[in-house]
């Protein structure tokens, strides 16, 4: 009996020991865990708890506004009302949708989408479901706000562009960068995407504020702890004349290209137009398909062609070649005979006048736009002196205009050609260079500053859209030579035989315009009979580019203009008469003010 009793007692003692050990182990684990939680990781978990309780809401600053030279608003701020969804009480949502679906004209699919969408939103989280609602909708929501606990009106600052498509490429637009779409902060960040909005984004954006709030365990607002002040962005005042730009816009037919109008003696831009254009308001909330269609458009409507596109300069480049010749010591009276073409290395290099201009001097060569004369200059002085003159006039490098993504254009070189094609520089390359064909590329804004430098007596300005410090440098050309070129540009428009005489000449209150037409040939002719200026019978992509640069009044230049019209034929046929209309409107406005 004692034996059995002792055996049972041993078993009980063993079980008790196991139970006691197990309890002790559990208590030890809890104690150690509690130690780590409360002591070693106290700061970590305290911060997590604080982050769940305390939230920061971004308060976007009010963006600076943009104005023209007469204080006309170009980019302004305005309140916009949006319909927002808030996850407050899902049991009432279906009834609320039935109440408002009729006035908002929602179909059943959209209502189903709302029911699905709200399930993704955390408690008291918010999401905009319809932007820019009408006053009628706002009034309805206000009148019924006691019944619509899951809907509310979100007010945001919107950007308004009063001149719409007329200043799209210059003023630009904003891209909306939302934070977490299901966060309790509906406010968005506006980012300058294009034009002045992008270039001056840091000045325009201001300083954002924030609201520090406390929430309860259910995510509901308990109290506002702190609100920091926002600082409005700086306004930008420009040199643009918005009303005049709109007038110019109406003069220009459907085309792809650009127009730049500026003051000769400051570089200040009065007007900058790029075609085709857009209403910037349409750039908000584009679908993927709409965005793809715009990007794939062969006319590249999103490019500001005045600064972001480069083209062959055509005969406008003869201004550069003439200056290079004069600076190299060739006399203005030097004569060469033009027979309509010359032969170099078994290749025919033609002139615009097939029958030839006869024996002419340098001034007449620019006036008549004679290719053969320029060929002779290239043979005498070589390509490098022409390129040096082009660089001095600002070609092949950025002008420094206050717009984003400016192109440099391109000036070729011996080294570049060998690296690119594995070929030596040939005399034919120099001949093409002299008349603005071949490899050279320029931007319309470069041409504007070039012609302004000729007009103002040799100062190359940095172009300015906004009012900022005027910068310039004096060109290293003889003033006498600059005047000879300027006089030849007068003859090109105002004397018989000039390429702009019949279509761009005018006399307004004894004021005239000087300038140079240009035609950039895109495709090598297969025969002398081919005419790429024949718009009716020539495929669009094969048509010549039409170019014009000029200034007025000729005697005391105040304004310069440059036009680059893609695939519109010769400069004298299209760009020159358009420049005449633009300059006349400009003179009539400003000389009636002065």
JSON list of C-alpha atoms in Angstrom, two decimals, residues 259-452:
[
{"chain": "A", "resi": 259, "resn": "UNK", "atom": "CA", "xyz": [5.53, 84.08, -84.85]},
{"chain": "A", "resi": 260, "resn": "UNK", "atom": "CA", "xyz": [7.75, 86.17, -82.57]},
{"chain": "A", "resi": 261, "resn": "UNK", "atom": "CA", "xyz": [7.44, 89.95, -82.11]},
{"chain": "A", "resi": 262, "resn": "UNK", "atom": "CA", "xyz": [9.87, 91.84, -79.88]},
{"chain": "A", "resi": 263, "resn": "UNK", "atom": "CA", "xyz": [11.38, 95.24, -79.15]},
{"chain": "A", "resi": 264, "resn": "UNK", "atom": "CA", "xyz": [14.64, 95.72, -81.06]},
{"chain": "A", "resi": 265, "resn": "UNK", "atom": "CA", "xyz": [16.40, 97.68, -78.33]},
{"chain": "A", "resi": 266, "resn": "UNK", "atom": "CA", "xyz": [15.53, 95.51, -75.30]},
{"chain": "A", "resi": 267, "resn": "UNK", "atom": "CA", "xyz": [14.83, 91.96, -76.46]},
{"chain": "A", "resi": 268, "resn": "UNK", "atom": "CA", "xyz": [11.47, 92.14, -74.65]},
{"chain": "A", "resi": 269, "resn": "UNK", "atom": "CA", "xyz": [8.91, 89.82, -76.23]},
{"chain": "A", "resi": 270, "resn": "UNK", "atom": "CA", "xyz": [5.55, 91.41, -77.06]},
{"chain": "A", "resi": 271, "resn": "UNK", "atom": "CA", "xyz": [4.06, 88.38, -78.75]},
{"chain": "A", "resi": 272, "resn": "UNK", "atom": "CA", "xyz": [4.99, 84.74, -79.20]},
{"chain": "A", "resi": 273, "resn": "UNK", "atom": "CA", "xyz": [2.68, 82.41, -81.08]},
{"chain": "A", "resi": 274, "resn": "UNK", "atom": "CA", "xyz": [3.07, 78.72, -81.84]},
{"chain": "A", "resi": 275, "resn": "UNK", "atom": "CA", "xyz": [0.71, 76.78, -84.09]},
{"chain": "A", "resi": 276, "resn": "UNK", "atom": "CA", "xyz": [-1.30, 74.64, -83.66]},
{"chain": "A", "resi": 277, "resn": "UNK", "atom": "CA", "xyz": [-2.43, 75.67, -80.19]},
{"chain": "A", "resi": 278, "resn": "UNK", "atom": "CA", "xyz": [-4.63, 74.44, -77.32]},
{"chain": "A", "resi": 279, "resn": "UNK", "atom": "CA", "xyz": [-6.93, 75.79, -74.67]},
{"chain": "A", "resi": 280, "resn": "UNK", "atom": "CA", "xyz": [-4.91, 75.07, -71.47]},
{"chain": "A", "resi": 281, "resn": "UNK", "atom": "CA", "xyz": [-8.12, 74.26, -69.59]},
{"chain": "A", "resi": 282, "resn": "UNK", "atom": "CA", "xyz": [-8.52, 71.21, -71.85]},
{"chain": "A", "resi": 283, "resn": "UNK", "atom": "CA", "xyz": [-5.21, 69.80, -70.59]},
{"chain": "A", "resi": 284, "resn": "UNK", "atom": "CA", "xyz": [-6.73, 69.00, -67.19]},
{"chain": "A", "resi": 285, "resn": "UNK", "atom": "CA", "xyz": [-8.04, 65.45, -66.65]},
{"chain": "A", "resi": 286, "resn": "UNK", "atom": "CA", "xyz": [-7.14, 64.21, -70.14]},
{"chain": "A", "resi": 287, "resn": "UNK", "atom": "CA", "xyz": [-7.78, 60.54, -70.74]},
{"chain": "A", "resi": 288, "resn": "UNK", "atom": "CA", "xyz": [-4.86, 58.30, -71.71]},
{"chain": "A", "resi": 289, "resn": "UNK", "atom": "CA", "xyz": [-6.24, 58.07, -75.25]},
{"chain": "A", "resi": 290, "resn": "UNK", "atom": "CA", "xyz": [-6.59, 61.85, -75.59]},
{"chain": "A", "resi": 291, "resn": "UNK", "atom": "CA", "xyz": [-3.05, 62.36, -74.31]},
{"chain": "A", "resi": 292, "resn": "UNK", "atom": "CA", "xyz": [-1.71, 59.76, -76.75]},
{"chain": "A", "resi": 293, "resn": "UNK", "atom": "CA", "xyz": [-3.50, 61.42, -79.66]},
{"chain": "A", "resi": 294, "resn": "UNK", "atom": "CA", "xyz": [-1.97, 64.79, -78.83]},
{"chain": "A", "resi": 295, "resn": "UNK", "atom": "CA", "xyz": [1.52, 63.34, -78.46]},
{"chain": "A", "resi": 296, "resn": "UNK", "atom": "CA", "xyz": [1.31, 61.45, -81.74]},
{"chain": "A", "resi": 297, "resn": "UNK", "atom": "CA", "xyz": [0.03, 64.46, -83.73]},
{"chain": "A", "resi": 298, "resn": "UNK", "atom": "CA", "xyz": [2.58, 65.04, -86.56]},
{"chain": "A", "resi": 299, "resn": "UNK", "atom": "CA", "xyz": [2.23, 68.82, -86.11]},
{"chain": "A", "resi": 300, "resn": "UNK", "atom": "CA", "xyz": [3.57, 68.53, -82.53]},
{"chain": "A", "resi": 301, "resn": "UNK", "atom": "CA", "xyz": [1.05, 70.90, -80.91]},
{"chain": "A", "resi": 302, "resn": "UNK", "atom": "CA", "xyz": [2.67, 70.60, -77.46]},
{"chain": "A", "resi": 303, "resn": "UNK", "atom": "CA", "xyz": [5.95, 72.11, -78.69]},
{"chain": "A", "resi": 304, "resn": "UNK", "atom": "CA", "xyz": [6.49, 75.84, -78.46]},
{"chain": "A", "resi": 305, "resn": "UNK", "atom": "CA", "xyz": [7.95, 76.07, -81.95]},
{"chain": "A", "resi": 306, "resn": "UNK", "atom": "CA", "xyz": [9.48, 79.48, -81.25]},
{"chain": "A", "resi": 307, "resn": "UNK", "atom": "CA", "xyz": [11.98, 77.98, -78.81]},
{"chain": "A", "resi": 308, "resn": "UNK", "atom": "CA", "xyz": [11.63, 74.18, -78.82]},
{"chain": "A", "resi": 309, "resn": "UNK", "atom": "CA", "xyz": [11.89, 73.47, -82.55]},
{"chain": "A", "resi": 310, "resn": "UNK", "atom": "CA", "xyz": [14.82, 74.04, -84.87]},
{"chain": "A", "resi": 311, "resn": "UNK", "atom": "CA", "xyz": [14.67, 74.42, -88.64]},
{"chain": "A", "resi": 312, "resn": "UNK", "atom": "CA", "xyz": [16.88, 75.14, -91.66]},
{"chain": "A", "resi": 313, "resn": "UNK", "atom": "CA", "xyz": [17.16, 78.94, -91.92]},
{"chain": "A", "resi": 314, "resn": "UNK", "atom": "CA", "xyz": [16.90, 79.17, -95.70]},
{"chain": "A", "resi": 315, "resn": "UNK", "atom": "CA", "xyz": [17.81, 82.45, -97.39]},
{"chain": "A", "resi": 316, "resn": "UNK", "atom": "CA", "xyz": [17.53, 84.40, -94.12]},
{"chain": "A", "resi": 317, "resn": "UNK", "atom": "CA", "xyz": [21.00, 82.99, -93.43]},
{"chain": "A", "resi": 318, "resn": "UNK", "atom": "CA", "xyz": [22.35, 85.12, -96.31]},
{"chain": "A", "resi": 319, "resn": "UNK", "atom": "CA", "xyz": [22.40, 87.98, -93.79]},
{"chain": "A", "resi": 320, "resn": "UNK", "atom": "CA", "xyz": [25.10, 86.02, -91.94]},
{"chain": "A", "resi": 321, "resn": "UNK", "atom": "CA", "xyz": [27.01, 85.22, -95.13]},
{"chain": "A", "resi": 322, "resn": "UNK", "atom": "CA", "xyz": [26.96, 88.88, -96.21]},
{"chain": "A", "resi": 323, "resn": "UNK", "atom": "CA", "xyz": [28.31, 90.02, -92.83]},
{"chain": "A", "resi": 324, "resn": "UNK", "atom": "CA", "xyz": [31.04, 87.36, -92.97]},
{"chain": "A", "resi": 325, "resn": "UNK", "atom": "CA", "xyz": [32.03, 88.57, -96.45]},
{"chain": "A", "resi": 326, "resn": "UNK", "atom": "CA", "xyz": [32.19, 92.23, -95.41]},
{"chain": "A", "resi": 327, "resn": "UNK", "atom": "CA", "xyz": [34.17, 91.36, -92.27]},
{"chain": "A", "resi": 328, "resn": "UNK", "atom": "CA", "xyz": [36.57, 89.34, -94.45]},
{"chain": "A", "resi": 329, "resn": "UNK", "atom": "CA", "xyz": [37.32, 92.40, -96.56]},
{"chain": "A", "resi": 330, "resn": "UNK", "atom": "CA", "xyz": [35.13, 91.79, -99.61]},
{"chain": "A", "resi": 331, "resn": "UNK", "atom": "CA", "xyz": [33.76, 95.12, -100.84]},
{"chain": "A", "resi": 332, "resn": "UNK", "atom": "CA", "xyz": [30.04, 95.83, -100.97]},
{"chain": "A", "resi": 333, "resn": "UNK", "atom": "CA", "xyz": [30.65, 96.81, -104.60]},
{"chain": "A", "resi": 334, "resn": "UNK", "atom": "CA", "xyz": [32.25, 93.48, -105.54]},
{"chain": "A", "resi": 335, "resn": "UNK", "atom": "CA", "xyz": [30.31, 92.03, -108.47]},
{"chain": "A", "resi": 336, "resn": "UNK", "atom": "CA", "xyz": [29.74, 88.45, -109.54]},
{"chain": "A", "resi": 337, "resn": "UNK", "atom": "CA", "xyz": [27.71, 87.19, -112.44]},
{"chain": "A", "resi": 338, "resn": "UNK", "atom": "CA", "xyz": [24.70, 85.01, -111.76]},
{"chain": "A", "resi": 339, "resn": "UNK", "atom": "CA", "xyz": [23.68, 82.75, -114.67]},
{"chain": "A", "resi": 340, "resn": "UNK", "atom": "CA", "xyz": [21.08, 80.90, -112.64]},
{"chain": "A", "resi": 341, "resn": "UNK", "atom": "CA", "xyz": [23.44, 78.13, -111.53]},
{"chain": "A", "resi": 342, "resn": "UNK", "atom": "CA", "xyz": [27.05, 77.09, -111.09]},
{"chain": "A", "resi": 343, "resn": "UNK", "atom": "CA", "xyz": [28.74, 73.70, -111.48]},
{"chain": "A", "resi": 344, "resn": "UNK", "atom": "CA", "xyz": [30.93, 72.37, -108.68]},
{"chain": "A", "resi": 345, "resn": "UNK", "atom": "CA", "xyz": [32.48, 68.91, -108.90]},
{"chain": "A", "resi": 346, "resn": "UNK", "atom": "CA", "xyz": [29.96, 67.73, -111.46]},
{"chain": "A", "resi": 347, "resn": "UNK", "atom": "CA", "xyz": [27.02, 68.93, -109.36]},
{"chain": "A", "resi": 348, "resn": "UNK", "atom": "CA", "xyz": [24.66, 71.74, -110.31]},
{"chain": "A", "resi": 349, "resn": "UNK", "atom": "CA", "xyz": [23.98, 74.40, -107.67]},
{"chain": "A", "resi": 350, "resn": "UNK", "atom": "CA", "xyz": [21.04, 76.52, -108.71]},
{"chain": "A", "resi": 351, "resn": "UNK", "atom": "CA", "xyz": [19.64, 79.97, -108.00]},
{"chain": "A", "resi": 352, "resn": "UNK", "atom": "CA", "xyz": [16.01, 80.86, -107.29]},
{"chain": "A", "resi": 353, "resn": "UNK", "atom": "CA", "xyz": [15.95, 82.81, -110.55]},
{"chain": "A", "resi": 354, "resn": "UNK", "atom": "CA", "xyz": [16.58, 80.15, -113.19]},
{"chain": "A", "resi": 355, "resn": "UNK", "atom": "CA", "xyz": [17.54, 82.72, -115.86]},
{"chain": "A", "resi": 356, "resn": "UNK", "atom": "CA", "xyz": [20.03, 84.35, -113.51]},
{"chain": "A", "resi": 357, "resn": "UNK", "atom": "CA", "xyz": [20.37, 87.82, -111.97]},
{"chain": "A", "resi": 358, "resn": "UNK", "atom": "CA", "xyz": [23.23, 88.90, -114.20]},
{"chain": "A", "resi": 359, "resn": "UNK", "atom": "CA", "xyz": [26.14, 90.95, -112.92]},
{"chain": "A", "resi": 360, "resn": "UNK", "atom": "CA", "xyz": [25.25, 92.18, -109.42]},
{"chain": "A", "resi": 361, "resn": "UNK", "atom": "CA", "xyz": [26.96, 93.58, -106.32]},
{"chain": "A", "resi": 362, "resn": "UNK", "atom": "CA", "xyz": [26.64, 92.35, -102.73]},
{"chain": "A", "resi": 363, "resn": "UNK", "atom": "CA", "xyz": [23.77, 94.63, -101.71]},
{"chain": "A", "resi": 364, "resn": "UNK", "atom": "CA", "xyz": [21.79, 93.55, -104.76]},
{"chain": "A", "resi": 365, "resn": "UNK", "atom": "CA", "xyz": [22.58, 89.92, -103.98]},
{"chain": "A", "resi": 366, "resn": "UNK", "atom": "CA", "xyz": [20.81, 90.22, -100.62]},
{"chain": "A", "resi": 367, "resn": "UNK", "atom": "CA", "xyz": [18.01, 92.30, -102.13]},
{"chain": "A", "resi": 368, "resn": "UNK", "atom": "CA", "xyz": [17.35, 89.72, -104.88]},
{"chain": "A", "resi": 369, "resn": "UNK", "atom": "CA", "xyz": [18.31, 86.77, -102.64]},
{"chain": "A", "resi": 370, "resn": "UNK", "atom": "CA", "xyz": [20.83, 85.49, -105.17]},
{"chain": "A", "resi": 371, "resn": "UNK", "atom": "CA", "xyz": [22.26, 82.06, -104.41]},
{"chain": "A", "resi": 372, "resn": "UNK", "atom": "CA", "xyz": [25.07, 82.25, -106.95]},
{"chain": "A", "resi": 373, "resn": "UNK", "atom": "CA", "xyz": [26.55, 85.38, -105.38]},
{"chain": "A", "resi": 374, "resn": "UNK", "atom": "CA", "xyz": [26.61, 83.66, -101.98]},
{"chain": "A", "resi": 375, "resn": "UNK", "atom": "CA", "xyz": [28.25, 80.60, -103.57]},
{"chain": "A", "resi": 376, "resn": "UNK", "atom": "CA", "xyz": [31.08, 82.82, -104.78]},
{"chain": "A", "resi": 377, "resn": "UNK", "atom": "CA", "xyz": [31.50, 84.29, -101.29]},
{"chain": "A", "resi": 378, "resn": "UNK", "atom": "CA", "xyz": [31.73, 80.79, -99.80]},
{"chain": "A", "resi": 379, "resn": "UNK", "atom": "CA", "xyz": [34.38, 79.81, -102.36]},
{"chain": "A", "resi": 380, "resn": "UNK", "atom": "CA", "xyz": [36.47, 82.86, -101.43]},
{"chain": "A", "resi": 381, "resn": "UNK", "atom": "CA", "xyz": [36.23, 83.04, -97.62]},
{"chain": "A", "resi": 382, "resn": "UNK", "atom": "CA", "xyz": [35.50, 79.39, -96.79]},
{"chain": "A", "resi": 383, "resn": "UNK", "atom": "CA", "xyz": [33.01, 77.89, -94.40]},
{"chain": "A", "resi": 384, "resn": "UNK", "atom": "CA", "xyz": [34.72, 78.73, -91.09]},
{"chain": "A", "resi": 385, "resn": "UNK", "atom": "CA", "xyz": [34.38, 82.50, -91.40]},
{"chain": "A", "resi": 386, "resn": "UNK", "atom": "CA", "xyz": [30.68, 82.06, -92.15]},
{"chain": "A", "resi": 387, "resn": "UNK", "atom": "CA", "xyz": [30.31, 79.82, -89.10]},
{"chain": "A", "resi": 388, "resn": "UNK", "atom": "CA", "xyz": [32.23, 82.32, -86.95]},
{"chain": "A", "resi": 389, "resn": "UNK", "atom": "CA", "xyz": [29.82, 85.08, -87.99]},
{"chain": "A", "resi": 390, "resn": "UNK", "atom": "CA", "xyz": [26.85, 82.82, -87.23]},
{"chain": "A", "resi": 391, "resn": "UNK", "atom": "CA", "xyz": [28.18, 82.08, -83.75]},
{"chain": "A", "resi": 392, "resn": "UNK", "atom": "CA", "xyz": [28.77, 85.77, -83.10]},
{"chain": "A", "resi": 393, "resn": "UNK", "atom": "CA", "xyz": [25.13, 86.42, -84.03]},
{"chain": "A", "resi": 394, "resn": "UNK", "atom": "CA", "xyz": [23.97, 83.89, -81.43]},
{"chain": "A", "resi": 395, "resn": "UNK", "atom": "CA", "xyz": [23.25, 80.87, -83.62]},
{"chain": "A", "resi": 396, "resn": "UNK", "atom": "CA", "xyz": [24.09, 77.39, -82.39]},
{"chain": "A", "resi": 397, "resn": "UNK", "atom": "CA", "xyz": [23.47, 78.25, -78.72]},
{"chain": "A", "resi": 398, "resn": "UNK", "atom": "CA", "xyz": [20.57, 79.06, -76.44]},
{"chain": "A", "resi": 399, "resn": "UNK", "atom": "CA", "xyz": [19.39, 82.65, -76.26]},
{"chain": "A", "resi": 400, "resn": "UNK", "atom": "CA", "xyz": [18.61, 82.44, -72.54]},
{"chain": "A", "resi": 401, "resn": "UNK", "atom": "CA", "xyz": [14.91, 83.19, -72.94]},
{"chain": "A", "resi": 402, "resn": "UNK", "atom": "CA", "xyz": [12.85, 82.63, -69.80]},
{"chain": "A", "resi": 403, "resn": "UNK", "atom": "CA", "xyz": [10.98, 79.61, -71.12]},
{"chain": "A", "resi": 404, "resn": "UNK", "atom": "CA", "xyz": [11.80, 75.95, -70.44]},
{"chain": "A", "resi": 405, "resn": "UNK", "atom": "CA", "xyz": [13.42, 73.42, -72.76]},
{"chain": "A", "resi": 406, "resn": "UNK", "atom": "CA", "xyz": [14.94, 75.87, -75.25]},
{"chain": "A", "resi": 407, "resn": "UNK", "atom": "CA", "xyz": [16.80, 74.27, -78.16]},
{"chain": "A", "resi": 408, "resn": "UNK", "atom": "CA", "xyz": [20.26, 75.37, -79.25]},
{"chain": "A", "resi": 409, "resn": "UNK", "atom": "CA", "xyz": [19.83, 74.92, -82.96]},
{"chain": "A", "resi": 410, "resn": "UNK", "atom": "CA", "xyz": [22.86, 73.52, -84.76]},
{"chain": "A", "resi": 411, "resn": "UNK", "atom": "CA", "xyz": [25.93, 74.75, -86.61]},
{"chain": "A", "resi": 412, "resn": "UNK", "atom": "CA", "xyz": [27.92, 72.02, -88.42]},
{"chain": "A", "resi": 413, "resn": "UNK", "atom": "CA", "xyz": [31.68, 71.61, -88.43]},
{"chain": "A", "resi": 414, "resn": "UNK", "atom": "CA", "xyz": [34.36, 69.64, -90.24]},
{"chain": "A", "resi": 415, "resn": "UNK", "atom": "CA", "xyz": [34.81, 67.38, -87.21]},
{"chain": "A", "resi": 416, "resn": "UNK", "atom": "CA", "xyz": [31.08, 66.81, -86.78]},
{"chain": "A", "resi": 417, "resn": "UNK", "atom": "CA", "xyz": [30.57, 65.75, -90.40]},
{"chain": "A", "resi": 418, "resn": "UNK", "atom": "CA", "xyz": [33.44, 63.28, -90.28]},
{"chain": "A", "resi": 419, "resn": "UNK", "atom": "CA", "xyz": [32.22, 61.80, -87.00]},
{"chain": "A", "resi": 420, "resn": "UNK", "atom": "CA", "xyz": [28.61, 61.65, -88.18]},
{"chain": "A", "resi": 421, "resn": "UNK", "atom": "CA", "xyz": [29.05, 60.40, -91.75]},
{"chain": "A", "resi": 422, "resn": "UNK", "atom": "CA", "xyz": [32.70, 59.40, -92.01]},
{"chain": "A", "resi": 423, "resn": "UNK", "atom": "CA", "xyz": [33.08, 62.02, -94.77]},
{"chain": "A", "resi": 424, "resn": "UNK", "atom": "CA", "xyz": [35.29, 65.06, -95.31]},
{"chain": "A", "resi": 425, "resn": "UNK", "atom": "CA", "xyz": [33.87, 68.56, -95.52]},
{"chain": "A", "resi": 426, "resn": "UNK", "atom": "CA", "xyz": [33.41, 69.38, -99.20]},
{"chain": "A", "resi": 427, "resn": "UNK", "atom": "CA", "xyz": [33.09, 72.66, -101.08]},
{"chain": "A", "resi": 428, "resn": "UNK", "atom": "CA", "xyz": [29.46, 71.77, -101.75]},
{"chain": "A", "resi": 429, "resn": "UNK", "atom": "CA", "xyz": [28.86, 71.80, -97.99]},
{"chain": "A", "resi": 430, "resn": "UNK", "atom": "CA", "xyz": [30.21, 75.35, -97.82]},
{"chain": "A", "resi": 431, "resn": "UNK", "atom": "CA", "xyz": [27.96, 76.43, -100.69]},
{"chain": "A", "resi": 432, "resn": "UNK", "atom": "CA", "xyz": [24.87, 75.00, -98.99]},
{"chain": "A", "resi": 433, "resn": "UNK", "atom": "CA", "xyz": [25.90, 76.63, -95.71]},
{"chain": "A", "resi": 434, "resn": "UNK", "atom": "CA", "xyz": [26.14, 80.05, -97.40]},
{"chain": "A", "resi": 435, "resn": "UNK", "atom": "CA", "xyz": [22.48, 79.99, -98.47]},
{"chain": "A", "resi": 436, "resn": "UNK", "atom": "CA", "xyz": [21.02, 78.46, -95.30]},
{"chain": "A", "resi": 437, "resn": "UNK", "atom": "CA", "xyz": [20.59, 74.92, -96.58]},
{"chain": "A", "resi": 438, "resn": "UNK", "atom": "CA", "xyz": [22.47, 71.79, -95.61]},
{"chain": "A", "resi": 439, "resn": "UNK", "atom": "CA", "xyz": [23.03, 70.93, -91.96]},
{"chain": "A", "resi": 440, "resn": "UNK", "atom": "CA", "xyz": [22.39, 74.27, -90.23]},
{"chain": "A", "resi": 441, "resn": "UNK", "atom": "CA", "xyz": [19.40, 74.53, -87.89]},
{"chain": "A", "resi": 442, "resn": "UNK", "atom": "CA", "xyz": [18.04, 77.61, -86.10]},
{"chain": "A", "resi": 443, "resn": "UNK", "atom": "CA", "xyz": [15.17, 78.43, -83.79]},
{"chain": "A", "resi": 444, "resn": "UNK", "atom": "CA", "xyz": [12.71, 81.26, -84.53]},
{"chain": "A", "resi": 445, "resn": "UNK", "atom": "CA", "xyz": [13.73, 83.06, -81.32]},
{"chain": "A", "resi": 446, "resn": "UNK", "atom": "CA", "xyz": [17.36, 83.04, -82.50]},
{"chain": "A", "resi": 447, "resn": "UNK", "atom": "CA", "xyz": [16.28, 84.64, -85.78]},
{"chain": "A", "resi": 448, "resn": "UNK", "atom": "CA", "xyz": [14.34, 87.30, -83.85]},
{"chain": "A", "resi": 449, "resn": "UNK", "atom": "CA", "xyz": [17.39, 88.26, -81.81]},
{"chain": "A", "resi": 450, "resn": "UNK", "atom": "CA", "xyz": [19.60, 88.16, -84.92]},
{"chain": "A", "resi": 451, "resn": "UNK", "atom": "CA", "xyz": [17.45, 90.56, -86.93]},
{"chain": "A", "resi": 452, "resn": "UNK", "atom": "CA", "xyz": [17.09, 92.81, -83.86]}
]
